[in-house]
Amino acid sequence: MKELLIELTEISPRDFFGQQNENIDAIKKYFPKLKIVARGSKIRVYGDDELLEEFGRRFKMLTEHYVKYNKLDENSIERLLMSTPKDDLSSSESSGEVIVHGVSGRLIKAQTVNQRKLVDAVRKTDMVFAIGPAGTGKTYTGVALAVKALKDKKVKRIILTRPAVEAGENLGFLPGDLKEKLDPYMQPLYDALRDMITPEKLALYIENGTIQIAPLAFMRGRTLDHAFVILDEGQNTTHAQMKMFLTRMGKNAQFLITGDPGQIDLPRRTVSGLKEALLVLQNVEGISIIHLDDKDVIRHKLVKKVIEAYKGLEHQN
């Protein structure tokens, strides 16, 4: 049995190991044939040469992730330890850089392989579909890219829209003025923007129309040019709505359509405009389709387990 000794020199062992060594315990699950002992700033690993070599390579990925994002948790450990060499090479180096500097010094970056693929796709093509379950960072990464495009003066405005399907896009029964009626449906978009733009500036942008947040029904008849446009919750569009939206594209426009085909809220027997668009447009040059999956979930670790549990149920039905 051979020994591998690793010493943490430029990062805090306490933060890296986690409370009560929870990160080390998570790492151990992926290397059951190795004996891993962490004390002070040193980690001693005992086992066969081949496994020790693999452990050393993976541990280097973990430390690089920690240095880049200043955190390590169970989700990121799983992503890094379960990734393949192909994953490491499938996105460009620049796609992992800071997208925008958010509020209070928050550094907003693509944190997973597929999020980096999304960043690359938006840079290379004018229309991108980002498909995946809840919590995979589709909308959040998209909003960050939109804010960056605005800050870099590549576009003059950001337009964020989603189908208000929960109310059938008939918002009359809700109390308050139009903005108050729409806000509940647009809240996830506001939440993302608030991480990236100060409240004062965000209020000004919304007031002068630099940032527009509206339900999909409000897009009809418009030509959206010089804009970064995000259609969120695209799975809840009908055929007519999706076609209407995609044909709004004007000059110097970037379109991003996000959605989760597994969470359709449309009436039964209504075809999802997103599912249809993915079939119709899959071979159209200049359109990118990026798939995110469970490995990209960056919410609470239970979200991933919920997705997996429901996936099993849906396969039975």
XYZ file of N, CA and C in Angstrom, residues 35-292:
774
model
N -7.812 4.955 1.850
C -7.909 5.455 3.222
C -7.436 6.904 3.208
N -8.322 7.814 3.616
C -8.029 9.255 3.546
C -8.057 9.831 4.956
N -6.946 10.432 5.360
C -6.830 11.010 6.699
C -6.446 12.480 6.566
N -7.295 13.374 7.121
C -7.008 14.810 7.060
C -6.730 15.334 8.461
N -5.534 15.917 8.615
C -5.168 16.517 9.903
C -4.406 17.811 9.648
N -4.819 18.867 10.348
C -4.149 20.149 10.158
C -4.286 20.591 8.722
N -3.175 20.877 8.068
C -3.207 21.287 6.666
C -2.799 20.139 5.738
N -2.659 18.941 6.300
C -2.176 17.805 5.502
C -3.242 16.736 5.303
N -3.184 16.131 4.135
C -4.050 15.003 3.820
C -3.153 13.832 3.427
N -3.296 12.732 4.120
C -2.564 11.510 3.774
C -3.552 10.514 3.185
N -3.172 9.981 2.036
C -4.042 9.045 1.330
C -3.278 7.757 1.094
N -3.907 6.615 1.417
C -3.247 5.316 1.299
C -4.032 4.435 0.338
N -3.298 3.769 -0.569
C -3.958 2.871 -1.518
C -3.042 2.481 -2.654
N -3.636 1.922 -3.721
C -2.860 1.488 -4.885
C -2.406 2.686 -5.711
N -1.303 2.517 -6.437
C -0.718 3.594 -7.241
C -1.730 4.243 -8.183
N -2.488 3.406 -8.896
C -3.399 3.926 -9.921
C -4.484 4.810 -9.287
N -5.037 4.337 -8.174
C -6.081 5.109 -7.492
C -5.523 6.386 -6.884
N -4.295 6.307 -6.360
C -3.671 7.500 -5.779
C -3.439 8.563 -6.852
N -3.055 8.110 -8.035
C -2.820 9.048 -9.146
C -4.128 9.748 -9.536
N -5.211 8.946 -9.616
C -6.515 9.511 -9.946
C -6.974 10.477 -8.848
N -6.757 10.090 -7.587
C -7.132 10.952 -6.475
C -6.384 12.287 -6.545
N -5.086 12.217 -6.831
C -4.275 13.433 -6.919
C -4.780 14.375 -7.989
N -5.167 13.809 -9.134
C -5.671 14.625 -10.248
C -7.004 15.281 -9.882
N -7.894 14.485 -9.282
C -9.214 15.011 -8.902
C -9.087 16.031 -7.767
N -8.186 15.778 -6.831
C -8.023 16.703 -5.705
C -7.522 18.057 -6.202
N -6.677 18.030 -7.221
C -6.181 19.277 -7.821
C -7.353 20.064 -8.423
N -8.304 19.355 -9.040
C -9.496 20.020 -9.587
C -10.313 20.683 -8.474
N -10.398 19.999 -7.318
C -11.141 20.554 -6.189
C -10.479 21.820 -5.651
N -9.154 21.795 -5.525
C -8.452 22.972 -4.997
C -8.542 24.131 -5.991
N -8.452 23.837 -7.289
C -8.569 24.891 -8.302
C -9.968 25.517 -8.267
N -10.981 24.663 -8.068
C -12.356 25.166 -7.958
C -12.479 26.070 -6.736
N -11.897 25.646 -5.620
C -11.984 26.436 -4.391
C -11.308 27.799 -4.565
N -10.139 27.806 -5.196
C -9.414 29.060 -5.412
C -10.222 29.994 -6.310
N -10.889 29.422 -7.323
C -11.635 30.232 -8.285
C -12.927 30.796 -7.686
N -13.652 29.964 -6.908
C -14.971 30.375 -6.417
C -15.008 30.648 -4.918
N -13.888 30.377 -4.237
C -13.777 30.620 -2.795
C -14.807 29.828 -1.989
N -15.207 28.672 -2.517
C -16.111 27.806 -1.760
C -16.065 26.390 -2.334
N -16.434 25.454 -1.486
C -16.521 24.054 -1.899
C -17.692 23.453 -1.144
N -18.574 22.756 -1.858
C -19.701 22.117 -1.184
C -19.969 20.765 -1.833
N -20.971 20.074 -1.311
C -21.245 18.708 -1.763
C -21.591 18.653 -3.245
N -22.343 19.661 -3.734
C -22.712 19.687 -5.157
C -21.492 19.817 -6.049
N -20.600 20.774 -5.716
C -19.419 20.981 -6.562
C -18.473 19.792 -6.467
N -18.378 19.164 -5.294
C -17.541 17.968 -5.156
C -18.052 16.869 -6.081
N -19.378 16.664 -6.087
C -19.936 15.628 -6.954
C -19.684 15.935 -8.426
N -19.914 17.203 -8.823
C -19.701 17.574 -10.229
C -18.270 17.301 -10.664
N -17.317 17.713 -9.824
C -15.909 17.596 -10.201
C -15.415 16.154 -10.156
N -15.873 15.386 -9.175
C -15.388 14.018 -9.047
C -16.074 13.071 -10.017
N -17.249 13.456 -10.528
C -17.970 12.607 -11.481
C -17.764 13.043 -12.925
N -17.076 14.174 -13.135
C -16.876 14.659 -14.502
C -15.888 13.774 -15.242
N -15.962 13.815 -16.561
C -15.027 13.052 -17.392
C -14.016 14.009 -18.003
N -12.866 13.490 -18.458
C -11.892 14.363 -19.126
C -12.506 15.119 -20.290
N -13.469 14.478 -20.984
C -14.141 15.136 -22.115
C -14.875 16.393 -21.638
N -15.508 16.289 -20.444
C -16.197 17.453 -19.883
C -15.236 18.613 -19.689
N -14.035 18.297 -19.195
C -13.057 19.342 -18.904
C -12.676 20.119 -20.152
N -12.723 19.442 -21.321
C -12.240 20.061 -22.551
C -13.364 20.626 -23.417
N -14.625 20.439 -22.963
C -15.743 20.746 -23.858
C -16.135 22.217 -23.882
N -15.538 23.038 -23.028
C -15.827 24.462 -23.065
C -14.525 25.241 -23.093
N -14.599 26.471 -23.568
C -13.377 27.261 -23.697
C -12.904 27.760 -22.340
N -11.627 28.089 -22.254
C -11.056 28.591 -21.002
C -11.761 29.869 -20.557
N -12.070 30.746 -21.505
C -12.652 32.046 -21.155
C -14.078 31.923 -20.630
N -14.759 30.793 -20.925
C -16.153 30.651 -20.494
C -16.277 30.531 -18.974
N -15.170 30.213 -18.297
C -15.198 30.100 -16.843
C -14.831 31.383 -16.127
N -14.577 32.440 -16.889
C -14.193 33.712 -16.281
C -15.415 34.422 -15.692
N -15.173 35.473 -14.934
C -16.265 36.256 -14.356
C -17.114 36.841 -15.486
N -18.433 36.616 -15.415
C -19.330 37.203 -16.418
C -19.577 38.663 -16.069
N -20.020 38.884 -14.837
C -20.218 40.253 -14.352
C -19.828 40.347 -12.881
N -19.447 41.553 -12.474
C -19.218 41.843 -11.065
C -20.550 42.345 -10.517
N -21.156 41.544 -9.647
C -22.476 41.866 -9.151
C -22.463 42.822 -7.973
N -23.599 42.918 -7.312
C -23.770 43.802 -6.166
C -22.952 43.275 -4.980
N -22.368 44.197 -4.210
C -21.565 43.861 -3.017
C -20.370 42.974 -3.357
N -19.793 43.198 -4.535
C -18.585 42.478 -4.909
C -18.810 41.038 -5.326
N -20.070 40.639 -5.501
C -20.365 39.261 -5.913
C -19.782 38.989 -7.299
N -19.025 37.909 -7.427
C -18.458 37.514 -8.716
C -19.374 36.475 -9.341
N -19.940 36.798 -10.483
C -20.899 35.891 -11.110
C -20.226 35.195 -12.291
N -20.102 33.869 -12.163
C -19.418 33.058 -13.167
C -20.277 31.842 -13.509
N -19.970 31.231 -14.642
C -20.536 29.920 -14.949
C -19.816 28.904 -14.067
N -20.574 28.128 -13.285
C -19.956 27.263 -12.288
C -19.863 25.804 -12.695
N -20.513 25.422 -13.782
C -20.483 24.016 -14.200
C -20.095 23.924 -15.676
N -19.794 22.713 -16.104
C -19.390 22.489 -17.500
C -20.476 22.971 -18.464
N -21.733 22.589 -18.193
C -22.813 22.952 -19.126
C -23.148 24.436 -19.078
N -22.987 25.062 -17.917
C -23.153 26.517 -17.856
C -22.076 27.208 -18.688
N -20.865 26.669 -18.670
C -19.793 27.251 -19.506
C -20.099 27.037 -20.989
N -20.696 25.884 -21.320
C -21.115 25.657 -22.715
C -22.156 26.695 -23.128
N -23.040 27.040 -22.182
C -24.061 28.056 -22.457
C -23.413 29.410 -22.726
N -22.415 29.765 -21.923
C -21.688 31.027 -22.136
C -21.045 31.032 -23.529
N -20.394 29.929 -23.890
C -19.758 29.826 -25.212
C -20.786 29.963 -26.330
N -21.940 29.293 -26.163
C -22.968 29.300 -27.206
C -23.503 30.707 -27.443
N -23.733 31.453 -26.353
C -24.250 32.823 -26.484
C -23.224 33.710 -27.187
N -21.954 33.462 -26.956
C -20.910 34.248 -27.627
C -20.843 33.951 -29.122
N -21.199 32.714 -29.496
C -20.994 32.288 -30.890
C -22.246 32.389 -31.751
N -23.434 32.259 -31.135
C -24.660 32.252 -31.936
C -25.674 33.246 -31.374
N -26.560 33.734 -32.240
C -27.508 34.778 -31.848
C -28.783 34.236 -31.228
N -29.035 32.932 -31.414
C -30.220 32.333 -30.803
C -29.808 31.041 -30.102
N -30.087 30.976 -28.800
C -29.660 29.829 -27.998
C -30.838 29.324 -27.178
N -31.008 28.007 -27.168
C -31.975 27.353 -26.284
C -31.204 26.708 -25.141
N -31.586 27.020 -23.905
C -30.967 26.410 -22.726
C -32.028 25.547 -22.053
N -31.816 24.240 -22.087
C -32.840 23.290 -21.652
C -32.334 22.519 -20.435
N -33.159 22.445 -19.388
C -32.745 21.683 -18.221
C -33.685 21.881 -17.054
N -33.541 21.063 -16.013
C -34.447 21.131 -14.865
C -34.208 22.349 -13.984
N -35.048 22.509 -12.981
C -34.962 23.639 -12.048
C -33.610 23.650 -11.347
N -33.099 24.856 -11.129
C -31.888 24.996 -10.327
C -30.584 24.807 -11.065
N -30.631 24.655 -12.395
C -29.399 24.412 -13.151
C -28.737 25.706 -13.629
N -29.318 26.853 -13.280
C -28.680 28.137 -13.588
C -28.938 28.662 -14.986
N -29.951 28.127 -15.670
C -30.260 28.575 -17.034
C -30.559 30.072 -17.076
N -31.564 30.450 -16.289
C -32.014 31.849 -16.298
C -30.966 32.759 -15.683
N -30.392 32.334 -14.573
C -29.430 33.174 -13.854
C -28.207 33.470 -14.724
N -27.670 32.429 -15.360
C -26.519 32.623 -16.257
C -26.912 33.497 -17.437
N -28.123 33.287 -17.951
C -28.606 34.092 -19.074
C -28.737 35.564 -18.718
N -29.300 35.848 -17.543
C -29.439 37.241 -17.107
C -28.057 37.876 -16.927
N -27.108 37.116 -16.377
C -25.737 37.636 -16.219
C -25.132 37.994 -17.572
N -25.346 37.137 -18.573
C -24.827 37.418 -19.921
C -25.507 38.642 -20.527
N -26.803 38.807 -20.234
C -27.535 39.983 -20.733
C -26.999 41.264 -20.104
N -26.762 41.222 -18.790
C -26.227 42.399 -18.090
C -24.845 42.742 -18.617
N -24.046 41.713 -18.871
C -22.697 41.954 -19.421
C -22.793 42.617 -20.797
N -23.684 42.117 -21.650
C -23.853 42.695 -22.993
C -24.270 44.157 -22.904
N -25.124 44.478 -21.931
C -25.563 45.866 -21.744
C -24.404 46.736 -21.259
N -23.662 46.239 -20.272
C -22.527 47.000 -19.729
C -21.450 47.223 -20.787
N -21.264 46.212 -21.657
C -20.255 46.322 -22.718
C -20.760 47.094 -23.930
N -22.007 47.607 -23.827
C -22.639 48.390 -24.908
C -22.806 47.585 -26.203
N -22.922 46.270 -26.068
C -23.186 45.432 -27.240
C -24.670 45.466 -27.597
N -25.497 45.768 -26.604
C -26.930 45.959 -26.842
C -27.374 47.230 -26.117
N -28.534 47.740 -26.508
C -29.049 48.966 -25.887
C -30.068 48.682 -24.788
N -30.585 47.445 -24.765
C -31.610 47.133 -23.776
C -31.673 45.637 -23.524
N -32.252 45.315 -22.386
C -32.502 43.926 -22.012
C -34.014 43.748 -21.933
N -34.502 42.696 -22.566
C -35.930 42.397 -22.519
C -36.103 40.987 -21.949
N -36.817 40.898 -20.842
C -37.045 39.627 -20.171
C -38.535 39.320 -20.191
N -38.874 38.119 -20.629
C -40.290 37.790 -20.752
C -40.531 36.339 -20.375
N -41.714 36.052 -19.921
C -42.131 34.670 -19.682
C -43.651 34.594 -19.879
N -44.157 33.442 -20.282
C -45.609 33.302 -20.428
C -46.251 33.244 -19.048
N -47.246 34.087 -18.803
C -47.931 34.091 -17.502
C -49.015 33.027 -17.526
N -48.587 31.801 -17.768
C -49.543 30.712 -18.013
C -50.358 30.380 -16.780
N -49.769 30.609 -15.599
C -50.494 30.273 -14.369
C -51.810 31.051 -14.274
N -51.846 32.229 -14.899
C -53.080 33.019 -14.895
C -53.698 33.065 -16.285
N -53.256 32.164 -17.150
C -53.772 32.132 -18.510
C -53.502 33.410 -19.263
N -52.525 34.183 -18.808
C -52.228 35.510 -19.349
C -53.461 36.420 -19.279
N -54.382 36.055 -18.408
C -55.522 36.927 -18.114
C -55.359 37.362 -16.666
N -54.814 38.544 -16.474
C -54.367 38.956 -15.150
C -55.375 39.847 -14.435
N -56.592 39.890 -14.948
C -57.563 40.820 -14.409
C -57.972 40.555 -12.971
N -57.945 39.303 -12.547
C -58.447 39.003 -11.209
C -57.442 39.323 -10.114
N -56.218 39.656 -10.482
C -55.208 39.968 -9.478
C -55.371 41.411 -9.004
N -55.123 41.679 -7.716
C -55.272 43.046 -7.208
C -54.147 43.951 -7.694
N -54.386 45.273 -7.698
C -53.319 46.239 -7.973
C -53.237 46.652 -9.422
N -52.257 47.553 -9.694
C -52.067 48.033 -11.058
C -51.342 46.970 -11.889
N -51.079 47.290 -13.151
C -50.517 46.294 -14.062
C -49.188 45.751 -13.576
N -48.293 46.646 -13.124
C -46.980 46.192 -12.663
C -47.128 45.241 -11.478
N -48.002 45.587 -10.542
C -48.208 44.730 -9.373
C -48.782 43.384 -9.778
N -49.629 43.393 -10.804
C -50.222 42.138 -11.277
C -49.167 41.230 -11.925
N -48.236 41.846 -12.629
C -47.241 41.062 -13.364
C -46.079 40.595 -12.496
N -45.755 41.354 -11.478
C -44.554 41.076 -10.689
C -44.447 39.650 -10.164
N -45.532 39.034 -9.659
C -45.375 37.665 -9.149
C -44.826 36.696 -10.194
N -45.192 36.906 -11.465
C -44.754 35.999 -12.525
C -43.334 36.314 -13.002
N -42.914 37.529 -12.768
C -41.597 37.960 -13.220
C -40.545 37.920 -12.098
N -40.965 37.531 -10.887
C -40.098 37.628 -9.717
C -38.731 36.964 -9.890
N -38.628 35.748 -10.462
C -37.296 35.137 -10.621
C -36.339 35.995 -11.458
N -36.896 36.733 -12.410
C -36.066 37.599 -13.246
C -35.582 38.811 -12.449
N -36.483 39.384 -11.644
C -36.084 40.485 -10.763
C -35.002 40.024 -9.781
N -35.190 38.824 -9.223
C -34.230 38.305 -8.237
C -32.831 38.229 -8.820
N -32.726 37.717 -10.054
C -31.420 37.610 -10.703
C -30.821 38.990 -10.944
N -31.636 39.913 -11.436
C -31.148 41.264 -11.722
C -30.647 41.963 -10.460
N -31.339 41.736 -9.337
C -30.948 42.404 -8.091
C -29.582 41.944 -7.589
N -29.160 40.752 -7.990
C -27.820 40.278 -7.627
C -26.740 40.984 -8.446
N -27.141 41.554 -9.580
C -26.154 42.034 -10.551
C -26.143 43.546 -10.746
N -27.228 44.207 -10.389
C -27.349 45.656 -10.594
C -27.858 46.281 -9.296
N -27.256 47.396 -8.896
C -27.678 48.058 -7.649
C -29.137 48.489 -7.755
N -29.853 48.554 -6.626
C -31.285 48.895 -6.669
C -31.577 50.212 -7.372
N -30.748 51.226 -7.123
C -30.988 52.538 -7.726
C -30.874 52.466 -9.248
N -29.803 51.799 -9.705
C -29.573 51.704 -11.155
C -30.633 50.835 -11.816
N -31.017 49.750 -11.135
C -32.038 48.860 -11.685
C -33.363 49.610 -11.839
N -33.732 50.399 -10.814
C -34.975 51.184 -10.877
C -34.935 52.166 -12.044
N -33.772 52.809 -12.255
C -33.616 53.754 -13.360
C -33.740 53.051 -14.704
N -33.065 51.893 -14.832
C -33.116 51.125 -16.080
C -34.548 50.710 -16.418
N -35.299 50.286 -15.391
C -36.682 49.862 -15.629
C -37.547 51.064 -15.988
N -37.295 52.179 -15.321
C -38.075 53.396 -15.570
C -37.863 53.935 -16.979
N -36.595 53.924 -17.456
C -36.331 54.498 -18.789
C -36.407 53.464 -19.913
N -36.766 52.218 -19.568
C -36.974 51.208 -20.605
C -35.720 50.478 -21.048
N -34.582 50.750 -20.406
C -33.352 50.019 -20.747
C -33.519 48.536 -20.402
N -34.214 48.271 -19.303
C -34.586 46.899 -18.956
C -36.099 46.814 -18.951
N -36.622 45.885 -19.731
C -38.071 45.700 -19.819
C -38.415 44.281 -19.390
N -39.367 44.172 -18.479
C -39.804 42.866 -17.987
C -41.307 42.787 -18.200
N -41.722 41.845 -19.050
C -43.144 41.806 -19.415
C -43.549 40.397 -19.800
N -44.840 40.079 -19.667
C -45.304 38.755 -20.102
C -45.227 38.636 -21.621
N -45.200 37.418 -22.077
C -45.001 37.143 -23.501
C -46.070 37.782 -24.378
N -47.278 37.874 -23.871
C -48.375 38.464 -24.664
C -48.047 39.891 -25.102
N -47.186 40.579 -24.335
C -46.843 41.964 -24.643
C -45.817 42.081 -25.773
N -45.279 40.937 -26.238
C -44.264 40.972 -27.306
C -44.893 41.031 -28.697
N -46.158 40.708 -28.773
C -46.820 40.628 -30.086
C -46.733 41.952 -30.830
N -46.368 41.890 -32.116
C -46.323 43.087 -32.954
C -45.045 43.897 -32.843
N -44.148 43.520 -31.926
C -42.910 44.287 -31.746
C -41.772 43.690 -32.566
N -40.813 44.525 -32.927
C -39.545 44.047 -33.484
C -38.477 44.340 -32.437
N -37.822 43.291 -31.967
C -36.868 43.436 -30.865
C -35.457 43.507 -31.433
N -34.948 44.737 -31.577
C -33.597 44.897 -32.114
C -32.685 45.576 -31.090
N -31.379 45.448 -31.309
C -30.363 46.009 -30.403
C -30.654 45.614 -28.948
N -31.062 44.356 -28.779
C -31.502 43.919 -27.455
C -31.022 42.503 -27.156
N -30.823 42.243 -25.870
C -30.607 40.879 -25.386
C -31.955 40.448 -24.816
N -32.562 39.457 -25.436
C -33.928 39.065 -25.101
C -33.930 37.646 -24.524
N -34.525 37.488 -23.341
C -34.623 36.172 -22.719
C -36.088 35.793 -22.582
N -36.436 34.654 -23.166
C -37.747 34.054 -22.928
C -37.544 32.956 -21.903
N -38.080 33.172 -20.708
C -37.944 32.218 -19.610
C -39.178 31.320 -19.547
N -39.015 30.113 -18.998
C -40.135 29.160 -18.883
C -40.758 28.880 -20.252
N -39.891 28.695 -21.247
C -40.366 28.504 -22.616
C -41.240 27.279 -22.812
N -41.152 26.310 -21.893
C -41.980 25.098 -22.032
C -43.467 25.409 -21.917
N -43.802 26.569 -21.353
C -45.213 26.940 -21.169
C -45.754 27.825 -22.287
N -45.033 27.869 -23.401
C -45.562 28.574 -24.574
C -46.334 27.591 -25.453
N -47.305 28.117 -26.165
C -48.002 27.317 -27.185
C -47.221 27.429 -28.498
N -47.652 26.686 -29.501
C -47.050 26.781 -30.838
C -47.079 28.229 -31.334
N -48.243 28.864 -31.221
C -48.407 30.231 -31.747
C -47.529 31.224 -30.992
N -47.455 31.072 -29.669
C -46.648 31.990 -28.865
C -45.160 31.865 -29.182
N -44.670 30.632 -29.290
C -43.248 30.441 -29.569
C -42.899 30.976 -30.952
N -43.718 30.674 -31.945
C -43.457 31.171 -33.301
C -43.489 32.697 -33.318
N -44.468 33.276 -32.635
C -44.563 34.741 -32.545
C -43.291 35.323 -31.930
N -42.839 34.715 -30.839
C -41.656 35.242 -30.152
C -40.407 35.141 -31.033
N -40.163 33.981 -31.601
C -38.940 33.777 -32.382
C -38.877 34.701 -33.597
N -40.029 35.073 -34.116
C -40.047 35.941 -35.298
C -40.041 37.436 -34.931
N -39.880 37.741 -33.635
C -39.720 39.144 -33.204
C -38.263 39.598 -33.357
N -37.375 38.696 -33.691
C -35.934 38.983 -33.667
C -35.567 40.054 -34.688
N -34.966 41.141 -34.195
C -34.553 42.230 -35.070
C -33.043 42.282 -35.227
N -32.549 43.401 -35.726
C -31.112 43.563 -35.965
C -30.350 43.621 -34.648
N -29.153 43.078 -34.657
C -28.263 43.093 -33.492
C -28.988 42.623 -32.232
N -29.707 41.516 -32.367
C -30.427 40.960 -31.220
C -29.831 39.621 -30.822
N -29.852 39.355 -29.540
C -29.437 38.061 -28.995
C -30.657 37.458 -28.305
N -31.071 36.282 -28.743
C -32.227 35.620 -28.145
C -31.762 34.405 -27.336
N -32.254 34.304 -26.107
C -32.009 33.127 -25.275
C -33.361 32.607 -24.793
N -33.618 31.339 -25.074
C -34.878 30.717 -24.669
C -34.548 29.636 -23.651
N -35.095 29.746 -22.446
C -34.833 28.747 -21.416
C -36.111 27.966 -21.132
N -35.931 26.744 -20.647
C -37.116 25.966 -20.306
C -36.792 24.572 -19.810
N -37.781 23.976 -19.191
C -37.679 22.615 -18.661
C -38.859 21.814 -19.207
N -38.637 20.994 -20.238
C -39.739 20.222 -20.828
C -40.417 19.283 -19.832
N -39.801 19.070 -18.679
C -40.402 18.202 -17.659
C -41.346 18.939 -16.726
N -41.508 20.257 -16.902
C -42.380 21.041 -16.012
C -43.364 21.880 -16.818
N -44.157 21.225 -17.617
C -45.104 21.937 -18.476
C -46.418 22.169 -17.726
N -46.879 23.433 -17.686
C -48.100 23.803 -16.978
C -49.253 24.109 -17.922
N -49.095 23.782 -19.187
C -50.147 24.058 -20.169
C -51.323 23.104 -19.985
N -52.515 23.488 -20.485
C -53.664 22.561 -20.427
C -53.341 21.250 -21.155
N -53.960 20.190 -20.723
C -53.723 18.880 -21.356
C -54.022 18.936 -22.850
N -53.246 18.181 -23.582
C -53.347 18.080 -25.046
C -52.924 19.349 -25.770
N -52.335 20.305 -25.032
C -51.761 21.483 -25.696
C -50.277 21.218 -25.915
N -49.825 21.318 -27.158
C -48.425 21.041 -27.478
C -47.543 22.178 -26.977
N -46.451 21.833 -26.297
C -45.504 22.848 -25.818
C -44.752 23.450 -26.994
N -44.773 24.772 -27.076
C -44.044 25.457 -28.142
C -42.543 25.215 -28.062
N -42.036 24.999 -26.862
C -40.604 24.728 -26.699
C -40.250 23.356 -27.265
N -41.014 22.345 -26.888
C -40.730 20.992 -27.389
C -40.777 20.965 -28.917
N -41.763 21.629 -29.474
C -41.918 21.683 -30.928
C -40.738 22.413 -31.572
N -40.332 23.549 -30.974
C -39.227 24.341 -31.531
C -37.919 23.542 -31.524
N -37.700 22.768 -30.453
C -36.470 21.974 -30.381
C -36.399 20.956 -31.513
N -37.554 20.404 -31.892
C -37.586 19.448 -33.009
C -37.391 20.154 -34.349
N -38.110 21.249 -34.531
C -38.117 21.957 -35.819
C -36.771 22.636 -36.096
N -36.123 23.151 -35.048
C -34.944 24.005 -35.231
C -33.611 23.313 -34.939
N -33.653 22.028 -34.612
C -32.431 21.371 -34.143
C -31.296 21.370 -35.172
N -31.629 21.443 -36.450
C -30.583 21.415 -37.475
C -30.403 22.752 -38.186
N -30.974 23.808 -37.632
C -30.867 25.125 -38.268
C -29.531 25.768 -37.880
N -28.756 26.132 -38.877
C -27.454 26.748 -38.618
C -27.641 28.120 -37.956
N -26.796 28.406 -36.962
C -26.885 29.678 -36.261
C -27.718 29.610 -34.993
N -28.301 28.423 -34.726
C -29.058 28.217 -33.486
C -28.349 27.158 -32.658
N -28.130 27.445 -31.374
C -27.481 26.480 -30.478
C -28.501 25.961 -29.470
N -28.386 24.676 -29.151
C -29.229 24.069 -28.121
C -28.299 23.457 -27.073
N -28.379 23.975 -25.853
C -27.534 23.510 -24.758
C -28.400 22.789 -23.729
N -28.009 21.581 -23.379
C -28.759 20.797 -22.392
C -28.014 20.814 -21.066
N -28.715 21.220 -20.012
C -28.180 21.154 -18.660
C -28.877 20.004 -17.939
